[in-house]
Amino acid sequence: MKSRFADIDNAIKAYIADEISMEKNKELEELVFFSSYTIKFDVFKKATQKLKKILRQKLPYEWHVWKVDAARVIEKYHLDVSYESERYTYLLQALLKAQIKINEAVMGHFIGLCKKAHSFEYIESRAEQIYKLLFDDMGKENVCKTSSLL
């Protein structure tokens, strides 16, 4: 992203790195293991495709969704951006592009975690926890709740 708004470009680069890092470092392993059997990646792909479509349309009124993020980025990175200016429109467009990059990075990370969750070695390493979850002494209610997760 090279433009005449270098300060915004640098802030967006930092924003992307921060958001990707935050998403990748969440404790998703448990959720991924038990939900990866039912979650379809099409949902994430379609959302990202929709963002790309909005970007291709180049209609600023579609970018209003990023106004809250824009305010946060302006404050966090101490940007001099006045609302409704050319710089503000550029920031909104940059945030849209950033969200696409973040989505793609998070999808790649999530797919990697799902592959790990489906590997025999991983399942074998978690056998005791899986057994305890499925056959806990707490009764049938837990088994029913667990079944809905799978």
Coordinates of N, CA, C and O in Angstrom, one line a residue:
M1 N 0.8 -1.2 0.0 CA 0.0 0.0 0.0 C 0.9 1.2 0.0 O 1.3 1.7 1.0
K2 N 1.2 1.7 -1.1 CA 2.0 3.0 -1.2 C 1.1 4.1 -1.7 O 0.5 3.9 -2.8
S3 N 1.0 5.1 -1.0 CA 0.1 6.2 -1.4 C 0.7 7.5 -0.8 O 1.7 7.5 -0.1
R4 N 0.0 8.6 -1.0 CA 0.4 9.8 -0.4 C 0.0 10.0 1.0 O 0.3 10.9 1.7
F5 N -0.7 9.0 1.5 CA -1.1 8.9 2.9 C -0.3 7.9 3.7 O -0.9 6.9 4.2
A6 N 1.0 8.1 3.8 CA 1.9 7.1 4.4 C 1.5 6.8 5.8 O 1.7 5.7 6.3
D7 N 1.1 7.9 6.6 CA 0.8 7.7 8.0 C -0.4 6.7 8.1 O -0.4 5.8 9.0
I8 N -1.4 6.8 7.2 CA -2.5 5.9 7.3 C -2.1 4.5 6.9 O -2.5 3.5 7.5
D9 N -1.3 4.4 5.8 CA -0.8 3.1 5.4 C 0.0 2.4 6.5 O -0.2 1.2 6.8
N10 N 0.8 3.1 7.2 CA 1.6 2.5 8.3 C 0.7 2.1 9.5 O 0.9 1.0 10.1
A11 N -0.3 2.9 9.8 CA -1.3 2.6 10.8 C -2.1 1.3 10.4 O -2.3 0.4 11.3
I12 N -2.5 1.2 9.2 CA -3.2 0.0 8.7 C -2.4 -1.2 8.8 O -2.8 -2.3 9.2
K13 N -1.1 -1.1 8.4 CA -0.2 -2.3 8.5 C -0.1 -2.8 10.0 O -0.2 -3.9 10.2
A14 N 0.0 -1.8 10.9 CA 0.1 -2.2 12.3 C -1.2 -2.8 12.8 O -1.2 -3.7 13.5
Y15 N -2.3 -2.2 12.3 CA -3.7 -2.7 12.7 C -3.8 -4.1 12.2 O -4.3 -4.9 13.0
I16 N -3.5 -4.4 10.9 CA -3.6 -5.7 10.4 C -2.8 -6.7 11.2 O -3.3 -7.8 11.6
A17 N -1.6 -6.4 11.5 CA -0.7 -7.3 12.3 C -1.3 -7.5 13.7 O -1.3 -8.6 14.2
D18 N -1.7 -6.4 14.3 CA -2.3 -6.6 15.7 C -3.6 -7.5 15.6 O -3.7 -8.3 16.5
E19 N -4.5 -7.2 14.7 CA -5.7 -8.0 14.6 C -5.4 -9.5 14.3 O -6.0 -10.4 14.9
I20 N -4.5 -9.7 13.4 CA -4.2 -11.1 13.0 C -3.6 -11.8 14.2 O -3.9 -13.0 14.6
S21 N -2.7 -11.2 14.9 CA -2.0 -11.7 16.1 C -3.0 -12.0 17.2 O -3.0 -13.1 17.8
M22 N -3.9 -11.1 17.4 CA -5.0 -11.3 18.4 C -5.8 -12.5 18.1 O -6.1 -13.3 18.9
E23 N -6.3 -12.6 16.8 CA -7.1 -13.7 16.4 C -6.4 -15.0 16.5 O -7.0 -16.0 17.0
K24 N -5.1 -15.1 16.1 CA -4.4 -16.3 16.1 C -4.0 -16.8 17.5 O -3.8 -18.0 17.7
N25 N -4.0 -15.8 18.4 CA -3.6 -16.2 19.8 C -4.7 -16.5 20.7 O -4.5 -16.8 21.9
K26 N -5.9 -16.4 20.2 CA -7.1 -16.8 21.0 C -7.0 -18.3 21.3 O -6.5 -19.1 20.5
E27 N -7.6 -18.7 22.4 CA -7.6 -20.1 22.8 C -8.7 -20.8 22.0 O -9.8 -21.0 22.5
L28 N -8.4 -21.1 20.8 CA -9.4 -21.7 19.9 C -9.4 -23.2 19.8 O -10.2 -23.8 19.2
E29 N -8.3 -23.8 20.3 CA -8.1 -25.2 20.1 C -9.3 -26.1 20.5 O -9.7 -26.9 19.8
E30 N -9.8 -25.8 21.7 CA -11.0 -26.6 22.2 C -12.2 -26.4 21.2 O -12.8 -27.4 20.8
L31 N -12.4 -25.2 20.9 CA -13.6 -24.9 20.0 C -13.4 -25.5 18.7 O -14.3 -26.2 18.1
V32 N -12.2 -25.4 18.1 CA -11.9 -26.0 16.8 C -12.1 -27.5 16.8 O -12.7 -28.1 16.0
F33 N -11.5 -28.1 17.8 CA -11.6 -29.6 17.9 C -13.0 -30.1 17.8 O -13.4 -30.9 17.1
F34 N -13.9 -29.5 18.7 CA -15.2 -30.0 18.8 C -16.2 -29.5 17.8 O -17.2 -30.0 17.5
S35 N -15.9 -28.3 17.2 CA -16.8 -27.7 16.2 C -16.3 -28.0 14.8 O -17.1 -27.8 13.9
S36 N -15.1 -28.4 14.6 CA -14.6 -28.6 13.2 C -15.3 -29.7 12.4 O -15.2 -29.7 11.2
Y37 N -16.1 -30.5 13.1 CA -16.8 -31.5 12.4 C -18.1 -31.0 11.8 O -18.7 -31.6 11.0
T38 N -18.5 -29.8 12.2 CA -19.8 -29.2 11.7 C -19.6 -27.9 11.0 O -20.5 -27.6 10.2
I39 N -18.6 -27.1 11.3 CA -18.4 -25.8 10.7 C -18.0 -26.0 9.2 O -17.1 -26.7 8.9
K40 N -18.6 -25.2 8.4 CA -18.2 -25.2 7.0 C -17.5 -23.9 6.7 O -17.9 -22.8 7.1
F41 N -16.4 -24.0 6.0 CA -15.6 -22.8 5.7 C -16.3 -21.9 4.7 O -15.9 -20.8 4.5
D42 N -17.3 -22.4 4.0 CA -18.0 -21.6 3.0 C -18.5 -20.3 3.6 O -18.6 -19.3 3.0
V43 N -19.0 -20.4 4.9 CA -19.5 -19.2 5.6 C -18.4 -18.1 5.6 O -18.7 -16.9 5.2
F44 N -17.2 -18.4 6.0 CA -16.1 -17.4 6.0 C -15.7 -17.0 4.6 O -15.5 -15.8 4.4
K45 N -15.7 -17.9 3.7 CA -15.3 -17.6 2.3 C -16.3 -16.6 1.7 O -15.9 -15.7 1.1
K46 N -17.6 -16.9 1.9 CA -18.6 -16.1 1.3 C -18.6 -14.6 1.9 O -18.8 -13.7 1.2
A47 N -18.4 -14.5 3.2 CA -18.3 -13.2 3.8 C -17.1 -12.4 3.3 O -17.2 -11.2 3.0
T48 N -16.0 -13.1 3.0 CA -14.8 -12.4 2.5 C -15.0 -12.1 1.0 O -14.7 -11.0 0.6
Q49 N -15.7 -12.9 0.3 CA -16.1 -12.6 -1.1 C -17.0 -11.4 -1.2 O -16.8 -10.5 -2.0
K50 N -17.9 -11.3 -0.2 CA -18.8 -10.1 -0.2 C -18.0 -8.8 0.1 O -18.3 -7.8 -0.5
L51 N -17.0 -8.9 0.9 CA -16.2 -7.7 1.2 C -15.4 -7.4 -0.1 O -15.3 -6.2 -0.4
K52 N -14.9 -8.3 -0.8 CA -14.2 -8.1 -2.0 C -15.1 -7.4 -3.1 O -14.7 -6.5 -3.8
K53 N -16.3 -7.9 -3.1 CA -17.3 -7.3 -4.0 C -17.6 -5.8 -3.7 O -17.6 -4.9 -4.5
I54 N -17.7 -5.5 -2.4 CA -17.9 -4.1 -1.9 C -16.7 -3.3 -2.3 O -16.9 -2.2 -2.8
L55 N -15.5 -3.8 -2.2 CA -14.3 -3.1 -2.6 C -14.3 -2.8 -4.1 O -13.9 -1.7 -4.5
R56 N -14.7 -3.8 -4.9 CA -14.7 -3.5 -6.3 C -15.7 -2.5 -6.7 O -15.5 -1.8 -7.7
Q57 N -16.8 -2.4 -6.0 CA -17.8 -1.4 -6.3 C -17.3 0.0 -6.1 O -17.9 1.0 -6.8
K58 N -16.4 0.2 -5.2 CA -15.8 1.6 -5.0 C -16.9 2.6 -4.6 O -16.8 3.7 -5.0
L59 N -17.9 2.2 -3.9 CA -19.0 3.1 -3.5 C -18.7 3.4 -2.0 O -18.9 2.6 -1.1
P60 N -18.3 4.6 -1.7 CA -18.0 5.0 -0.3 C -19.1 4.7 0.7 O -18.8 4.4 1.9
Y61 N -20.4 4.8 0.3 CA -21.4 4.6 1.3 C -21.5 3.2 1.8 O -22.1 2.9 2.8
E62 N -20.9 2.3 1.1 CA -20.9 0.9 1.5 C -19.8 0.7 2.7 O -19.8 -0.3 3.3
W63 N -18.9 1.6 2.8 CA -17.8 1.5 3.8 C -18.2 2.0 5.2 O -17.4 2.0 6.1
H64 N -19.4 2.4 5.4 CA -19.9 3.0 6.6 C -19.7 2.0 7.8 O -19.5 2.4 8.9
V65 N -19.7 0.7 7.5 CA -19.5 -0.3 8.5 C -18.2 -0.1 9.3 O -18.1 -0.5 10.4
W66 N -17.2 0.4 8.6 CA -15.9 0.6 9.3 C -15.7 1.9 10.0 O -14.6 2.2 10.4
K67 N -16.7 2.7 10.2 CA -16.6 3.9 10.9 C -16.2 3.8 12.3 O -15.4 4.5 12.8
V68 N -16.7 2.7 13.0 CA -16.3 2.5 14.4 C -14.8 2.1 14.4 O -14.0 2.6 15.3
D69 N -14.4 1.2 13.5 CA -13.0 0.8 13.5 C -12.1 2.0 13.1 O -11.0 2.1 13.6
A70 N -12.6 2.8 12.2 CA -11.9 4.0 11.8 C -11.6 4.9 13.0 O -10.5 5.4 13.2
A71 N -12.6 5.1 13.8 CA -12.4 6.0 15.0 C -11.4 5.3 15.9 O -10.5 6.0 16.5
R72 N -11.4 4.0 16.1 CA -10.5 3.3 16.9 C -9.0 3.4 16.4 O -8.1 3.7 17.1
V73 N -8.9 3.3 15.1 CA -7.6 3.4 14.4 C -7.0 4.8 14.5 O -5.9 5.0 14.8
I74 N -7.9 5.8 14.3 CA -7.5 7.2 14.4 C -7.0 7.5 15.8 O -5.9 8.1 15.9
E75 N -7.7 7.0 16.8 CA -7.3 7.3 18.2 C -6.0 6.5 18.5 O -5.1 7.0 19.1
K76 N -6.0 5.2 18.2 CA -4.9 4.3 18.6 C -3.6 4.7 18.0 O -2.5 4.7 18.6
Y77 N -3.6 5.1 16.7 CA -2.4 5.4 16.0 C -2.2 6.9 15.8 O -1.3 7.4 15.0
H78 N -3.0 7.7 16.5 CA -2.8 9.2 16.5 C -2.8 9.8 15.1 O -1.9 10.6 14.8
L79 N -3.7 9.4 14.3 CA -3.8 10.0 13.0 C -4.5 11.3 12.9 O -5.5 11.5 13.7
D80 N -4.1 12.1 12.0 CA -4.8 13.4 11.8 C -5.7 13.2 10.6 O -5.3 13.5 9.5
V81 N -6.9 12.8 10.9 CA -7.9 12.5 9.9 C -9.2 13.2 10.3 O -9.8 12.8 11.3
S82 N -9.7 14.1 9.4 CA -11.0 14.7 9.7 C -12.0 13.9 9.0 O -11.8 13.4 7.9
Y83 N -13.2 13.8 9.6 CA -14.3 13.1 9.1 C -14.8 13.7 7.8 O -14.7 14.9 7.6
E84 N -15.2 12.8 6.9 CA -15.7 13.2 5.5 C -14.7 13.8 4.6 O -15.0 14.5 3.6
S85 N -13.4 13.7 5.0 CA -12.3 14.2 4.1 C -11.9 13.1 3.2 O -12.3 11.9 3.3
E86 N -11.0 13.4 2.2 CA -10.4 12.5 1.3 C -9.6 11.4 2.1 O -9.6 10.2 1.8
R87 N -8.9 11.9 3.2 CA -8.1 11.0 4.0 C -9.0 10.0 4.7 O -8.7 8.8 4.9
Y88 N -10.2 10.5 5.2 CA -11.1 9.6 5.9 C -11.7 8.5 4.9 O -11.7 7.3 5.3
T89 N -12.0 8.9 3.7 CA -12.5 8.0 2.7 C -11.4 6.9 2.4 O -11.7 5.7 2.4
Y90 N -10.2 7.4 2.3 CA -9.0 6.5 2.1 C -8.9 5.5 3.3 O -8.7 4.3 3.1
L91 N -9.0 6.0 4.5 CA -8.9 5.2 5.7 C -10.0 4.1 5.7 O -9.8 2.9 6.0
L92 N -11.3 4.5 5.4 CA -12.3 3.5 5.3 C -12.1 2.4 4.3 O -12.3 1.2 4.5
Q93 N -11.6 2.8 3.1 CA -11.3 1.8 2.1 C -10.1 0.9 2.5 O -10.1 -0.3 2.3
A94 N -9.1 1.5 3.2 CA -8.0 0.7 3.7 C -8.4 -0.2 4.8 O -7.9 -1.4 4.8
L95 N -9.4 0.1 5.6 CA -9.9 -0.8 6.6 C -10.7 -1.9 6.0 O -10.6 -3.1 6.5
L96 N -11.4 -1.7 4.9 CA -12.1 -2.7 4.1 C -11.0 -3.7 3.6 O -11.2 -4.9 3.8
K97 N -10.0 -3.2 3.0 CA -8.9 -4.1 2.5 C -8.3 -4.8 3.6 O -7.9 -6.0 3.5
A98 N -8.1 -4.2 4.8 CA -7.5 -4.8 6.0 C -8.3 -5.9 6.4 O -7.8 -7.0 6.8
Q99 N -9.6 -5.7 6.5 CA -10.5 -6.8 6.9 C -10.5 -8.0 6.1 O -10.5 -9.2 6.5
I100 N -10.3 -7.8 4.8 CA -10.1 -8.9 3.8 C -8.9 -9.7 4.2 O -8.9 -10.9 4.2
K101 N -7.8 -9.0 4.4 CA -6.5 -9.6 4.7 C -6.6 -10.4 6.0 O -6.1 -11.5 6.2
I102 N -7.3 -9.8 7.0 CA -7.4 -10.4 8.3 C -8.3 -11.7 8.2 O -7.9 -12.7 8.7
N103 N -9.4 -11.6 7.5 CA -10.2 -12.8 7.3 C -9.4 -13.9 6.6 O -9.6 -15.1 7.0
E104 N -8.7 -13.6 5.6 CA -7.9 -14.6 4.9 C -6.9 -15.2 5.8 O -6.7 -16.5 5.8
A105 N -6.2 -14.4 6.6 CA -5.2 -15.0 7.5 C -5.9 -15.9 8.6 O -5.4 -16.9 8.9
V106 N -7.0 -15.4 9.1 CA -7.7 -16.2 10.2 C -8.2 -17.5 9.6 O -8.2 -18.5 10.2
M107 N -8.8 -17.4 8.3 CA -9.3 -18.6 7.7 C -8.1 -19.6 7.5 O -8.3 -20.8 7.8
G108 N -7.0 -19.2 7.1 CA -5.8 -20.1 6.9 C -5.4 -20.7 8.3 O -5.1 -21.9 8.3
H109 N -5.4 -19.9 9.3 CA -5.1 -20.4 10.6 C -6.1 -21.4 11.1 O -5.7 -22.4 11.7
F110 N -7.4 -21.1 10.9 CA -8.5 -22.0 11.4 C -8.4 -23.3 10.6 O -8.6 -24.3 11.2
I111 N -8.1 -23.2 9.3 CA -8.0 -24.5 8.5 C -6.9 -25.3 9.1 O -7.0 -26.6 9.2
G112 N -5.8 -24.7 9.4 CA -4.6 -25.4 10.0 C -5.0 -26.1 11.3 O -4.6 -27.2 11.5
L113 N -5.7 -25.3 12.1 CA -6.1 -25.9 13.4 C -7.1 -27.1 13.2 O -7.0 -28.1 13.9
C114 N -8.0 -27.0 12.2 CA -8.9 -28.1 12.0 C -8.2 -29.3 11.5 O -8.5 -30.4 11.8
K115 N -7.2 -29.1 10.6 CA -6.4 -30.2 10.1 C -5.7 -30.9 11.3 O -5.6 -32.1 11.4
K116 N -5.1 -30.1 12.2 CA -4.5 -30.6 13.4 C -5.5 -31.4 14.2 O -5.2 -32.5 14.7
A117 N -6.7 -30.8 14.4 CA -7.7 -31.5 15.2 C -8.2 -32.8 14.6 O -8.6 -33.7 15.4
H118 N -8.0 -33.0 13.3 CA -8.5 -34.2 12.7 C -7.3 -35.2 12.5 O -7.6 -36.4 12.1
S119 N -6.1 -34.9 12.9 CA -5.0 -35.8 12.8 C -5.1 -36.9 13.8 O -5.5 -36.6 15.0
F120 N -4.7 -38.0 13.5 CA -4.7 -39.2 14.4 C -3.9 -38.9 15.7 O -4.3 -39.2 16.8
E121 N -2.7 -38.3 15.5 CA -1.8 -38.1 16.6 C -2.5 -37.1 17.6 O -2.4 -37.3 18.8
Y122 N -3.1 -36.1 17.1 CA -3.8 -35.1 18.0 C -4.9 -35.8 18.7 O -5.1 -35.6 19.9
I123 N -5.7 -36.5 18.0 CA -6.9 -37.2 18.6 C -6.4 -38.2 19.7 O -6.9 -38.2 20.8
E124 N -5.3 -38.9 19.4 CA -4.8 -39.8 20.3 C -4.2 -39.1 21.6 O -4.4 -39.6 22.7
S125 N -3.6 -38.0 21.4 CA -3.1 -37.2 22.5 C -4.2 -36.6 23.4 O -4.0 -36.3 24.5
R126 N -5.4 -36.4 22.8 CA -6.5 -35.9 23.6 C -7.5 -37.0 24.0 O -8.5 -36.6 24.5
A127 N -7.1 -38.2 23.9 CA -8.1 -39.3 24.1 C -8.6 -39.3 25.5 O -9.8 -39.4 25.7
E128 N -7.8 -39.0 26.5 CA -8.3 -39.0 27.9 C -9.3 -37.9 28.1 O -10.4 -38.1 28.7
Q129 N -9.0 -36.7 27.5 CA -10.0 -35.6 27.7 C -11.3 -35.8 26.9 O -12.3 -35.5 27.4
I130 N -11.2 -36.4 25.8 CA -12.4 -36.8 25.0 C -13.2 -37.8 25.7 O -14.4 -37.6 25.9
Y131 N -12.5 -38.8 26.3 CA -13.2 -39.9 27.0 C -13.9 -39.3 28.2 O -15.1 -39.5 28.5
K132 N -13.3 -38.4 28.9 CA -13.8 -37.8 30.1 C -15.0 -36.9 29.7 O -16.1 -36.9 30.4
L133 N -14.9 -36.2 28.7 CA -16.0 -35.4 28.2 C -17.3 -36.2 27.8 O -18.4 -35.9 28.2
L134 N -17.0 -37.3 27.1 CA -18.1 -38.1 26.7 C -18.7 -39.0 27.8 O -19.9 -39.2 27.8
F135 N -17.9 -39.5 28.7 CA -18.4 -40.4 29.7 C -18.2 -40.0 31.1 O -18.0 -40.8 32.0
D136 N -18.3 -38.7 31.3 CA -18.2 -38.1 32.6 C -19.3 -38.7 33.5 O -20.4 -39.0 33.1
D137 N -19.0 -38.8 34.8 CA -20.0 -39.3 35.8 C -21.1 -38.4 36.0 O -22.0 -38.7 36.8
M138 N -21.2 -37.3 35.4 CA -22.2 -36.3 35.6 C -23.6 -36.7 35.0 O -24.6 -36.0 35.2
G139 N -23.6 -37.8 34.3 CA -24.9 -38.3 33.8 C -25.1 -38.1 32.3 O -24.2 -37.6 31.6
K140 N -26.3 -38.5 31.9 CA -26.6 -38.5 30.5 C -26.7 -37.1 30.0 O -26.5 -36.9 28.8
E141 N -27.0 -36.1 30.8 CA -27.2 -34.7 30.3 C -25.9 -34.2 29.7 O -26.0 -33.6 28.6
N142 N -24.8 -34.6 30.3 CA -23.5 -34.2 29.6 C -23.3 -34.8 28.3 O -22.8 -34.2 27.4
V143 N -23.6 -36.1 28.2 CA -23.5 -36.8 26.9 C -24.4 -36.1 25.9 O -23.9 -36.0 24.7
C144 N -25.6 -35.7 26.2 CA -26.5 -35.1 25.3 C -25.9 -33.7 24.8 O -25.9 -33.4 23.7
K145 N -25.4 -33.0 25.8 CA -24.8 -31.7 25.5 C -23.6 -31.9 24.6 O -23.4 -31.1 23.6
T146 N -22.8 -32.8 24.9 CA -21.6 -33.1 24.1 C -22.0 -33.5 22.7 O -21.4 -33.1 21.7
S147 N -23.0 -34.3 22.5 CA -23.4 -34.8 21.2 C -23.8 -33.6 20.4 O -23.6 -33.6 19.2
S148 N -24.4 -32.6 21.0 CA -24.8 -31.5 20.2 C -23.6 -30.7 19.7 O -23.7 -30.0 18.7
L149 N -22.5 -30.8 20.4 CA -21.3 -30.1 20.0 C -20.7 -30.8 18.8 O -20.1 -30.1 18.0
L150 N -20.8 -32.1 18.8 CA -20.1 -32.9 17.7 C -21.0 -32.8 16.5 O -20.6 -32.8 15.4

